[in-house]
Coordinates of C-alpha atoms in Angstrom, one line a residue:
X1251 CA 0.0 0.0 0.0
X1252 CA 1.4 3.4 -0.8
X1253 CA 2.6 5.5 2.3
X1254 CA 0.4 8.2 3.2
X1255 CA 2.4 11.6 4.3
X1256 CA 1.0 13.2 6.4
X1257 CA 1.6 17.2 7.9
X1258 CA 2.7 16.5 11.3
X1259 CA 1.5 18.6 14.1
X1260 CA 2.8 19.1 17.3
X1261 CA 1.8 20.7 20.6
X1262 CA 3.6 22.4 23.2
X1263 CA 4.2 24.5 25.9
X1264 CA 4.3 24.5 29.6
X1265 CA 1.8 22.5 32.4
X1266 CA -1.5 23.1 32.3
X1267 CA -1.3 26.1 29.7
X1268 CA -4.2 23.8 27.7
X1269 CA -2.2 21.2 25.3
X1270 CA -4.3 18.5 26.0
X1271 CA -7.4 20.4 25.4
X1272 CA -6.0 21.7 22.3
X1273 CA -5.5 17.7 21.1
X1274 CA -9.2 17.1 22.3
X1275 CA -10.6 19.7 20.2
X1276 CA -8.7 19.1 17.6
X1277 CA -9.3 15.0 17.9
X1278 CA -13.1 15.5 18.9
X1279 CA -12.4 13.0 21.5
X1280 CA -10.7 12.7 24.7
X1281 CA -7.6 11.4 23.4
X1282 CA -5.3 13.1 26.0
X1283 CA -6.5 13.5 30.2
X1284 CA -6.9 16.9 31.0
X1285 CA -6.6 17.8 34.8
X1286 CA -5.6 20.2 36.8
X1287 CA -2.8 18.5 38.3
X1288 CA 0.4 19.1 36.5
X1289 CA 2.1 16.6 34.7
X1290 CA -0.6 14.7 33.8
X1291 CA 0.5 13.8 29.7
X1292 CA 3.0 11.4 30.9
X1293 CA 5.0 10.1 27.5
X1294 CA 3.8 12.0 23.7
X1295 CA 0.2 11.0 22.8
X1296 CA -0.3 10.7 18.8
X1297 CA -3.3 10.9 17.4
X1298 CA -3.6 10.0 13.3
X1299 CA -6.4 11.2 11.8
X1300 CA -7.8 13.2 8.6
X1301 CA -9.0 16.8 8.8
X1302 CA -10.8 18.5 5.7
X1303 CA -9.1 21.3 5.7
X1304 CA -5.4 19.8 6.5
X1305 CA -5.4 16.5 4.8
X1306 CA -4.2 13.3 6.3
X1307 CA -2.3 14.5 9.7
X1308 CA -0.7 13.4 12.9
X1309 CA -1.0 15.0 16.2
X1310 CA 1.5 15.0 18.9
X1311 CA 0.5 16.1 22.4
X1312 CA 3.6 16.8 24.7
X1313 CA 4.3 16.6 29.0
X1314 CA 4.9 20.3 30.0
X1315 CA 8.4 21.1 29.4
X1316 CA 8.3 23.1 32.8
X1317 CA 8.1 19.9 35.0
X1318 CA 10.4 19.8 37.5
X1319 CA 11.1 16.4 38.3
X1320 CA 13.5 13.6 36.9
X1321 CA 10.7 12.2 35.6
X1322 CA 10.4 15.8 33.8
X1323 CA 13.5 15.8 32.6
X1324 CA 12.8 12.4 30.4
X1325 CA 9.5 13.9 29.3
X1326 CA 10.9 17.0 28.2
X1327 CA 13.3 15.6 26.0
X1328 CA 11.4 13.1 24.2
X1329 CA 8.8 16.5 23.7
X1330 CA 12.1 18.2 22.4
X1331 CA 12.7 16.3 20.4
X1332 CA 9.8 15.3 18.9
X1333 CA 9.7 19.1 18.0
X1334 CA 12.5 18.5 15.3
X1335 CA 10.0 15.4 13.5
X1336 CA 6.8 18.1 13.0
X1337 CA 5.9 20.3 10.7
X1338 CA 3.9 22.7 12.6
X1339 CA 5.1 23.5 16.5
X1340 CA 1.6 24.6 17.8
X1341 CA 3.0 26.5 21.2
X1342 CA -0.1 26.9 23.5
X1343 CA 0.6 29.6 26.1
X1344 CA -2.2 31.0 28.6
X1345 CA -1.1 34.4 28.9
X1346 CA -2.1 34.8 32.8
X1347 CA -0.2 32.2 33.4
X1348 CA 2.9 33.2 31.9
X1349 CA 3.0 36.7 32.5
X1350 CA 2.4 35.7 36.4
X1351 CA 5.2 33.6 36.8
X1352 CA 7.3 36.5 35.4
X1353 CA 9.6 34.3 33.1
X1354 CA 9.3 32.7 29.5
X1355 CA 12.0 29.8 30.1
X1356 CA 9.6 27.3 27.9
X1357 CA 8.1 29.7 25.5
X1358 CA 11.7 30.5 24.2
X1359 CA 12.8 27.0 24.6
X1360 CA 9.9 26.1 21.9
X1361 CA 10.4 29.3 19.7
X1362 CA 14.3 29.3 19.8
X1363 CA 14.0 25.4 18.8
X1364 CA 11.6 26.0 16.1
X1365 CA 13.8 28.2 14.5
X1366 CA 16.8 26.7 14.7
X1367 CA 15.3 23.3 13.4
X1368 CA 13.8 25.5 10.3
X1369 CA 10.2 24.3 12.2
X1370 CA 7.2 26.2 11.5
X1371 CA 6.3 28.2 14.7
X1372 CA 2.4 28.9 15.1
X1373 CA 1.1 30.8 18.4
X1374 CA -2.1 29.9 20.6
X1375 CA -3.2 31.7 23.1
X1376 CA -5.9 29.8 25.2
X1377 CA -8.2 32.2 26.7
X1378 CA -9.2 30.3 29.5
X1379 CA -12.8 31.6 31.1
X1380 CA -11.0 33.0 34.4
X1381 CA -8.1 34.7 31.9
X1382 CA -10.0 38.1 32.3
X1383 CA -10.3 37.4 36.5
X1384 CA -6.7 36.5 37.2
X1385 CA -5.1 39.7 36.1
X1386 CA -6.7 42.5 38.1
X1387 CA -4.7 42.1 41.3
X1388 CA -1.2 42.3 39.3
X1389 CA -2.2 45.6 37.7
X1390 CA -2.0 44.5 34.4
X1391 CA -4.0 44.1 31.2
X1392 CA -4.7 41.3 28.8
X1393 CA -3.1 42.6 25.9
X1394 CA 0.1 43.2 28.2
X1395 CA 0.2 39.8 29.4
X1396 CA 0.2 39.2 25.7
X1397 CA 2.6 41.4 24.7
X1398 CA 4.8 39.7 27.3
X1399 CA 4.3 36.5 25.6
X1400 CA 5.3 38.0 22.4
X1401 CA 8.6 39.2 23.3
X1402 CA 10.2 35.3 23.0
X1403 CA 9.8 35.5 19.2
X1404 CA 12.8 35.4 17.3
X1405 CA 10.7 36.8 14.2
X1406 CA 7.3 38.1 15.4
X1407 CA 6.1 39.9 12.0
X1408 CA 6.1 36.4 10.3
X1409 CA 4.8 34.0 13.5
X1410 CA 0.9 34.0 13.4
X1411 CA -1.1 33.6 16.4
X1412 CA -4.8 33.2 17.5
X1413 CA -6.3 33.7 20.6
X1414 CA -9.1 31.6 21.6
X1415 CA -11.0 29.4 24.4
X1416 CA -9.8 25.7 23.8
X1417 CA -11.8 23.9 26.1
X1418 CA -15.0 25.4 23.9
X1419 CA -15.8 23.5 20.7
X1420 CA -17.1 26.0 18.8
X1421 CA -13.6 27.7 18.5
X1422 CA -12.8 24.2 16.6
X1423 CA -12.9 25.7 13.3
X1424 CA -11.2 29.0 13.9
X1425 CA -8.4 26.8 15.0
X1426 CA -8.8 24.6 12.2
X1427 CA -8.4 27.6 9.9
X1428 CA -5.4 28.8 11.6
X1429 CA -3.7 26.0 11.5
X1430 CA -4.3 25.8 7.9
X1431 CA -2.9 29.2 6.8
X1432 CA -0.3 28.7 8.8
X1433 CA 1.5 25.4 7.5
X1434 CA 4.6 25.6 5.6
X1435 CA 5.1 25.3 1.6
X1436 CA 3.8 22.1 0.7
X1437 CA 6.6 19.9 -1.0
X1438 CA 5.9 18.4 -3.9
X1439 CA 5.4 14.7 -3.6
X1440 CA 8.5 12.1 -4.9
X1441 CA 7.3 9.8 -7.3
X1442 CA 8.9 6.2 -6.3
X1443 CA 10.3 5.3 -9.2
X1444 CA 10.3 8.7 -11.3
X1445 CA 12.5 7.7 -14.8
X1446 CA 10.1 4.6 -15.6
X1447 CA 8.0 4.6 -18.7
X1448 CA 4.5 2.9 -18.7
X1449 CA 5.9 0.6 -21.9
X1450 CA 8.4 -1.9 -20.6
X1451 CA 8.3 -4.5 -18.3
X1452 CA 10.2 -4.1 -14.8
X1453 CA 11.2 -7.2 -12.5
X1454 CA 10.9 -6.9 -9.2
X1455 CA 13.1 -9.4 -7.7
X1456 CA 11.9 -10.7 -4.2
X1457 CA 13.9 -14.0 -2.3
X1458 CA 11.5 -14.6 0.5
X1459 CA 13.5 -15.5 3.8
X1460 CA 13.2 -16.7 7.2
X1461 CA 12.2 -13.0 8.2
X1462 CA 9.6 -12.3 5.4
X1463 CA 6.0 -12.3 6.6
X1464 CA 3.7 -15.5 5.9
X1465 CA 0.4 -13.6 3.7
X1466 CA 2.3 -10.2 2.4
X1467 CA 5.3 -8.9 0.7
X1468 CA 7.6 -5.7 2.7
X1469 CA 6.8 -2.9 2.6
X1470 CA 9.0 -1.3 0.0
X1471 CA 8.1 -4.4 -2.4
X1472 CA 3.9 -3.9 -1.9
X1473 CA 4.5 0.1 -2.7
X1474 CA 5.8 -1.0 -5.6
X1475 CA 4.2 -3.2 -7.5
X1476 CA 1.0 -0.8 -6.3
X1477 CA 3.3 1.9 -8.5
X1478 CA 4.3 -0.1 -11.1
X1479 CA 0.6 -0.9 -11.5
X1480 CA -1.0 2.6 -10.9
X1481 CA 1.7 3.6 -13.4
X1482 CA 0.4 1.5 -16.0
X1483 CA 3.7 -0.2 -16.1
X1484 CA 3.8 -4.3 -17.1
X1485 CA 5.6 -6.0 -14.1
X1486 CA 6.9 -9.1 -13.4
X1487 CA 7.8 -10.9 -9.4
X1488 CA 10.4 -13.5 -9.2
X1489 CA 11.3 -15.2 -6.3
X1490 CA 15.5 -17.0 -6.6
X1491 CA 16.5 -19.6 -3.4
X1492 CA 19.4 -17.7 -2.6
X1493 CA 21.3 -20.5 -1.0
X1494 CA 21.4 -22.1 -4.7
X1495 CA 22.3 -18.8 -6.0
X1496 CA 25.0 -18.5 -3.7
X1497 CA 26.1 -22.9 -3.3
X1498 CA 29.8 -23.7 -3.6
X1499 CA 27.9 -26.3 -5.7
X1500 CA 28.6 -25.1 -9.6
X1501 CA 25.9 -27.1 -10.8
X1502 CA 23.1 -26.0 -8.1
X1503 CA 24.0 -22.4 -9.0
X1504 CA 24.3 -23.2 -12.6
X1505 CA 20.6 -24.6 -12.2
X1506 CA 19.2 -21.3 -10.1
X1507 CA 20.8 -19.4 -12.7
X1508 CA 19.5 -20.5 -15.6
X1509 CA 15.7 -20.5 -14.0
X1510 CA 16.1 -16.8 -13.6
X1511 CA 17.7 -16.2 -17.0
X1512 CA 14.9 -18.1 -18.3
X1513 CA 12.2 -15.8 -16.8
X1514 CA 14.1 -12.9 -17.5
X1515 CA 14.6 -13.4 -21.2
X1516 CA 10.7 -13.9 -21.5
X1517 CA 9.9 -10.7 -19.5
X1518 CA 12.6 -9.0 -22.2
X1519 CA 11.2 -11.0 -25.5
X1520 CA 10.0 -8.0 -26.6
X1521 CA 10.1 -4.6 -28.8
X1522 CA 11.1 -2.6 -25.9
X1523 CA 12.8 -5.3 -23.4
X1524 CA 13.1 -5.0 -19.7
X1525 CA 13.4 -1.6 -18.3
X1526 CA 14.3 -2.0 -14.8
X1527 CA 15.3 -4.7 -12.2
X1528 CA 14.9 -3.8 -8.8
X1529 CA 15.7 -6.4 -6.3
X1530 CA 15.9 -6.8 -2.1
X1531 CA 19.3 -5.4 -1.3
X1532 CA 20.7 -8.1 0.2
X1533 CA 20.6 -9.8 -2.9
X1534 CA 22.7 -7.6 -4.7
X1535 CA 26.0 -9.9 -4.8
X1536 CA 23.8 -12.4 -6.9
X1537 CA 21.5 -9.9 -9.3
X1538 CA 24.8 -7.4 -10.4
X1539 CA 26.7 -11.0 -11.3
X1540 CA 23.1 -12.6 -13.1
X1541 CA 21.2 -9.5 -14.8
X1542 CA 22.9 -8.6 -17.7
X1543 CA 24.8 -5.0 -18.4
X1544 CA 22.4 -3.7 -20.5
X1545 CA 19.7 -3.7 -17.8
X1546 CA 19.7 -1.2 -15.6
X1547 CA 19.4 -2.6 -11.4
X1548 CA 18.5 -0.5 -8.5
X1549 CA 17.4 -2.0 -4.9
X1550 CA 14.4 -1.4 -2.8
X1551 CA 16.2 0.4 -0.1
X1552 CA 17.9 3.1 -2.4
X1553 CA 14.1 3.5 -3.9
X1554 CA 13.0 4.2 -0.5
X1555 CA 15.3 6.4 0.8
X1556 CA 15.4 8.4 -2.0
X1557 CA 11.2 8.8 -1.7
X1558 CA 11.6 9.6 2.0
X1559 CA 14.8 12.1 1.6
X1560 CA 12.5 13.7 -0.8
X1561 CA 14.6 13.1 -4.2
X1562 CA 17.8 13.9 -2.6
X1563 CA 20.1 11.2 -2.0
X1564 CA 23.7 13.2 -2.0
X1565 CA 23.8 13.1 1.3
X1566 CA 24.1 9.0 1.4
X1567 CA 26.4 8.7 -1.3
X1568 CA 28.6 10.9 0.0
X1569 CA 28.2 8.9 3.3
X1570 CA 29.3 5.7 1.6
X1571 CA 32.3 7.2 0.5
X1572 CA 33.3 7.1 4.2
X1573 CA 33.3 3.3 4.0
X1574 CA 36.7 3.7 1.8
X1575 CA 37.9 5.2 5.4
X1576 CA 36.8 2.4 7.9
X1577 CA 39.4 1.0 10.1
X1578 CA 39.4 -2.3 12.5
X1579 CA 39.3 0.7 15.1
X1580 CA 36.5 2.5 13.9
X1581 CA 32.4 2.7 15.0
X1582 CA 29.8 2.3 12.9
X1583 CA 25.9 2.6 14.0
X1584 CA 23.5 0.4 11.9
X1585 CA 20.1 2.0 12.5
X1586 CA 16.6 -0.1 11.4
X1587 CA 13.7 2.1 11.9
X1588 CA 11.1 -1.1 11.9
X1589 CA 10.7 -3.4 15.0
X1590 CA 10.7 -7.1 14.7
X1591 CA 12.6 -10.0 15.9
X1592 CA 15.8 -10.4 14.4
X1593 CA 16.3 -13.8 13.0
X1594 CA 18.3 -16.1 10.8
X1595 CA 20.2 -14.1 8.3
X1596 CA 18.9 -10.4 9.4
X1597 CA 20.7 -7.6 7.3
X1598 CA 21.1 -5.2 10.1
X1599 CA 22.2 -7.6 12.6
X1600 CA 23.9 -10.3 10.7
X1601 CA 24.9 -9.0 7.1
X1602 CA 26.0 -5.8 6.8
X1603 CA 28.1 -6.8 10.7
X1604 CA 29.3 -9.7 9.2
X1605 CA 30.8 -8.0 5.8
X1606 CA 32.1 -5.3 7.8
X1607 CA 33.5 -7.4 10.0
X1608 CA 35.7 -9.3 7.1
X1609 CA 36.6 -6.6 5.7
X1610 CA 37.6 -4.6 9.4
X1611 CA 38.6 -6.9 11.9
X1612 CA 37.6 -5.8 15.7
X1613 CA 35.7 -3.1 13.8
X1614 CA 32.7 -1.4 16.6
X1615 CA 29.1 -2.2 15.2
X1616 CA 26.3 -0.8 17.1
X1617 CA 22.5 -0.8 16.6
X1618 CA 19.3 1.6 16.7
X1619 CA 16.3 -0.1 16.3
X1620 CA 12.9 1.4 16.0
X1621 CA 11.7 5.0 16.4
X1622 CA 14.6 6.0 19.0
X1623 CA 17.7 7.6 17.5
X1624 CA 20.6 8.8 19.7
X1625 CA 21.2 12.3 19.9
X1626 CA 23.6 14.8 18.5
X1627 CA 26.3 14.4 21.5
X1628 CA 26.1 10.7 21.1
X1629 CA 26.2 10.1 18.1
X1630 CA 29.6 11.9 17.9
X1631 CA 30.9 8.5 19.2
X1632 CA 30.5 6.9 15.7
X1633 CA 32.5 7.7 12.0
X1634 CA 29.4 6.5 10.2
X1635 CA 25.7 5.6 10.3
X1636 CA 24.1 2.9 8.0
X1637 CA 20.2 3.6 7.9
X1638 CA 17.7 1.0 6.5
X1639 CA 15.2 2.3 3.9
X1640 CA 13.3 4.1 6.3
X1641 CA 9.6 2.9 4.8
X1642 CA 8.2 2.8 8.4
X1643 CA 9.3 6.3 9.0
X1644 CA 8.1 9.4 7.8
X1645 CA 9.8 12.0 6.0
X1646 CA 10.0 14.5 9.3
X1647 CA 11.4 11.6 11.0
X1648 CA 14.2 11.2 8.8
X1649 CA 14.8 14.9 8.3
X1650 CA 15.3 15.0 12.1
X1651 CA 18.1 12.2 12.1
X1652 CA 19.9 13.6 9.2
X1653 CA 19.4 17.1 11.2
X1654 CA 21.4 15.3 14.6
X1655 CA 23.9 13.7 12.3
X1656 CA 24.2 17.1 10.7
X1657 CA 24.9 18.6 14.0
X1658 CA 27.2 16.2 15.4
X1659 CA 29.5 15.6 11.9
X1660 CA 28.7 12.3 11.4
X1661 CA 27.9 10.9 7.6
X1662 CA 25.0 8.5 7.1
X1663 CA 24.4 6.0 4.1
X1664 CA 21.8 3.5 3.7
X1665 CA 21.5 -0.5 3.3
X1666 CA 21.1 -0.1 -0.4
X1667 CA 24.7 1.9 -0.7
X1668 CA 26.5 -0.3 1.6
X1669 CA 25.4 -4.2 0.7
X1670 CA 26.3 -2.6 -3.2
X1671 CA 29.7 -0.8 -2.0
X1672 CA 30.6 -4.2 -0.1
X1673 CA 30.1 -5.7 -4.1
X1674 CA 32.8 -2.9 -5.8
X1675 CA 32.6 0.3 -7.0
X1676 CA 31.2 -0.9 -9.9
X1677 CA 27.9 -2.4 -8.5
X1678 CA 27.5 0.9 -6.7
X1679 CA 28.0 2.7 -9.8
X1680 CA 25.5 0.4 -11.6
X1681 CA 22.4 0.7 -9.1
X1682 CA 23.0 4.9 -8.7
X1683 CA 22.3 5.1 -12.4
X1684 CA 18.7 4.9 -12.6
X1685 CA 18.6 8.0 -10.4
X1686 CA 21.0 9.7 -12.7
X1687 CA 23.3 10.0 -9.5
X1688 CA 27.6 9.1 -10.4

């Protein structure tokens, strides 16, 4: 099924100033626990859902990032850093509140942040019922409170803001409508395979394993074929026994050969012949020796990074080039942004170890699995990350880790380059083509 991208929202601000109420309005539910006592959002609540107005979205509701506990200071990072993976930050400040406490310590925590991660900033004021009540005694007016709010900004003239009561559902669609106006550019979708033509066959080349699902392909392989057929483009699924392929056995190899030849030269019996072979990474040793020269070869991870980098891939072929500098001394982090069990041959915890291991004895492999990524500082430890193909991530995710690598000077490649750099420069070459990339 094709990935859906969605705009990414997310909420912050201090306890209590009304960021769970915001994600209740906005939901139409009680997704998130209001209450008055503090620290009630415990971990990020995410909310996926589809608003007219916005399109497919996801909602994040943070823990206050004024919390004063060690238990606050986990919540507040993982809120902090989910503020690098949105698109909108959505700071909810109740002005009262702020402007009694005399300090903005979270208010410019959020809008310093947003700038710096090149995050769109978008301020709510939530005009609680006892706002007007609460000021009287300090000598001070609404619209100073406000204005006191205001001076965290690092560019006011271009930050929009709303004021309204959150905990009141007919404010729903004035919010709506703010948020709207106030989301960034929209970038233009990345087709998954962009240079195919709707004439010519492609192959998609698919060895089942121990680890592939029973009733369903990957992934990367169902968004495919969905393309190729959307596309209009005649496709083909072949499945080799990579153990033949690869047996010290000349005949059984001879044998798996031949049966893929076979299919091959069918699929290319025509006018235009085969346009494409894209195959599972790890089968890249047996598909750059088998497919022939005049057939151009790519893998499913270089297809998907390149979707989710949105087109740009530079940044992971200049981060295999720091393979050529690996030493038995050096530390590389694999990360895998799916979670499963990791069983018989596994790529991230098996293959890509193994190969580097050969080729750098003693060499320091790590692993990030999942949705947690170290952060800048740590990652300083390592001379290169190896990402997966990063289909069960979305595109702010990714843009986020390349932002902490960028931060901490550490260069990141991706399963694709690697398992075709471990084959020669040449292989690399050969499955870079397609994307017009040298």
């Amino acid at each position: 099924m094709p990935r859906v991208d969605r705009l990414v929202l997310g909420i912050f601000g201090r306890i209590n100033a009304g960021k769970s109420t915001l994600m209740n309005l906005l939901t139409q539910q009680e997704t998130s626990i209001v209450d008055s006592q503090p620290g009630t959002t415990a971990d990020i609540k995410s909310s996926v859902m589809e608003i007219h107005s916005l399109g497919p979205v996801r909602i994040l509701d943070t823990a206050g990032l004024d919390e004063a506990s060690d238990l606050g200071g986990k919540k507040r990072k993982k809120a902090l850093a989910a503020l690098e993976e949105v698109d909108i930050a959505l700071m909810v400040v109740d002005p009262v509140q702020a402007f009694l406490s005399g300090q903005l310590e979270v208010e410019e925590l959020v809008a310093s942040m947003a700038a710096r991660k090149g995050r769109k900033l978008a301020l709510i004021f939530n005009m609680k019922s006892e706002c007007e009540n609460s000021l009287p005694a300090s000598g001070a007016t609404l619209a100073e409170a406000k204005e006191f709010c205001r001076t965290v900004l690092p560019d006011r003239k271009n930050t929009p803001e709303i004021s309204a009561n959150l905990s009141v559902k007919k404010d729903y669609v004035n919010i709506v409508e703010f948020i709207a106006s106030s989301r960034p550019e929209e970038m233009e979708p990345v087709p998954l395979l962009p240079f195919l033509n709707p004439r010519n066959p492609v192959l998609m080349h698919i060895p089942l394993d121990a680890e592939s699902p029973t009733g369903r392909l990957l992934r990367p392989q169902e968004m495919a074929m969905e393309y190729l057929l959307r596309m209009m483009v005649p496709v083909g699924l072949y499945r080799t026994d990579l153990a033949l392929a690869r047996s010290n056995s000349k005949m059984l190899e001879k044998r798996e050969r031949e049966r893929f030849l076979e299919f091959l030269t069918a699929m290319d019996d025509s006018e235009s012949g085969v346009q494409l072979v894209i195959t599972d990474s790890q089968a890249i040793d047996v598909m750059a020796r088998w497919v022939p020269e005049n057939i151009p070869l790519t893998t499913f991870s270089i297809m998907m990074i390149n979707q989710t980098a949105g087109g740009d891939m530079s940044l992971f072929a200049k981060g295999v080039d720091e393979m050529n500098r690996l030493t038995q001394s050096s530390r590389v982090l694999i990360a895998e942004a799916c979670n499963h069990d990791r069983i018989a041959e596994d790529i991230g915890t098996v293959q890509i170890p193994g190969k580097l291991e050969k080729l750098f004895p003693g060499i320091t492999v790590d692993h990030a699995f999942g949705r947690e990524f170290p952060d800048a500082e740590k990652l300083q430890d390592y001379q290169l990350v190896i990402h997966c193909g990063g289909c069960m991530i979305s595109r702010q995710k990714l843009s986020a880790r390349i932002g902490r690598l960028s931060e901490a000077g550490v260069p990141i490649t991706n399963y694709g380059f690697a398992l075709s750099w471990f084959e020669g420069p040449e292989v690399l070459l050969r499955v870079l083509k397609p994307w017009r990339m040298k």
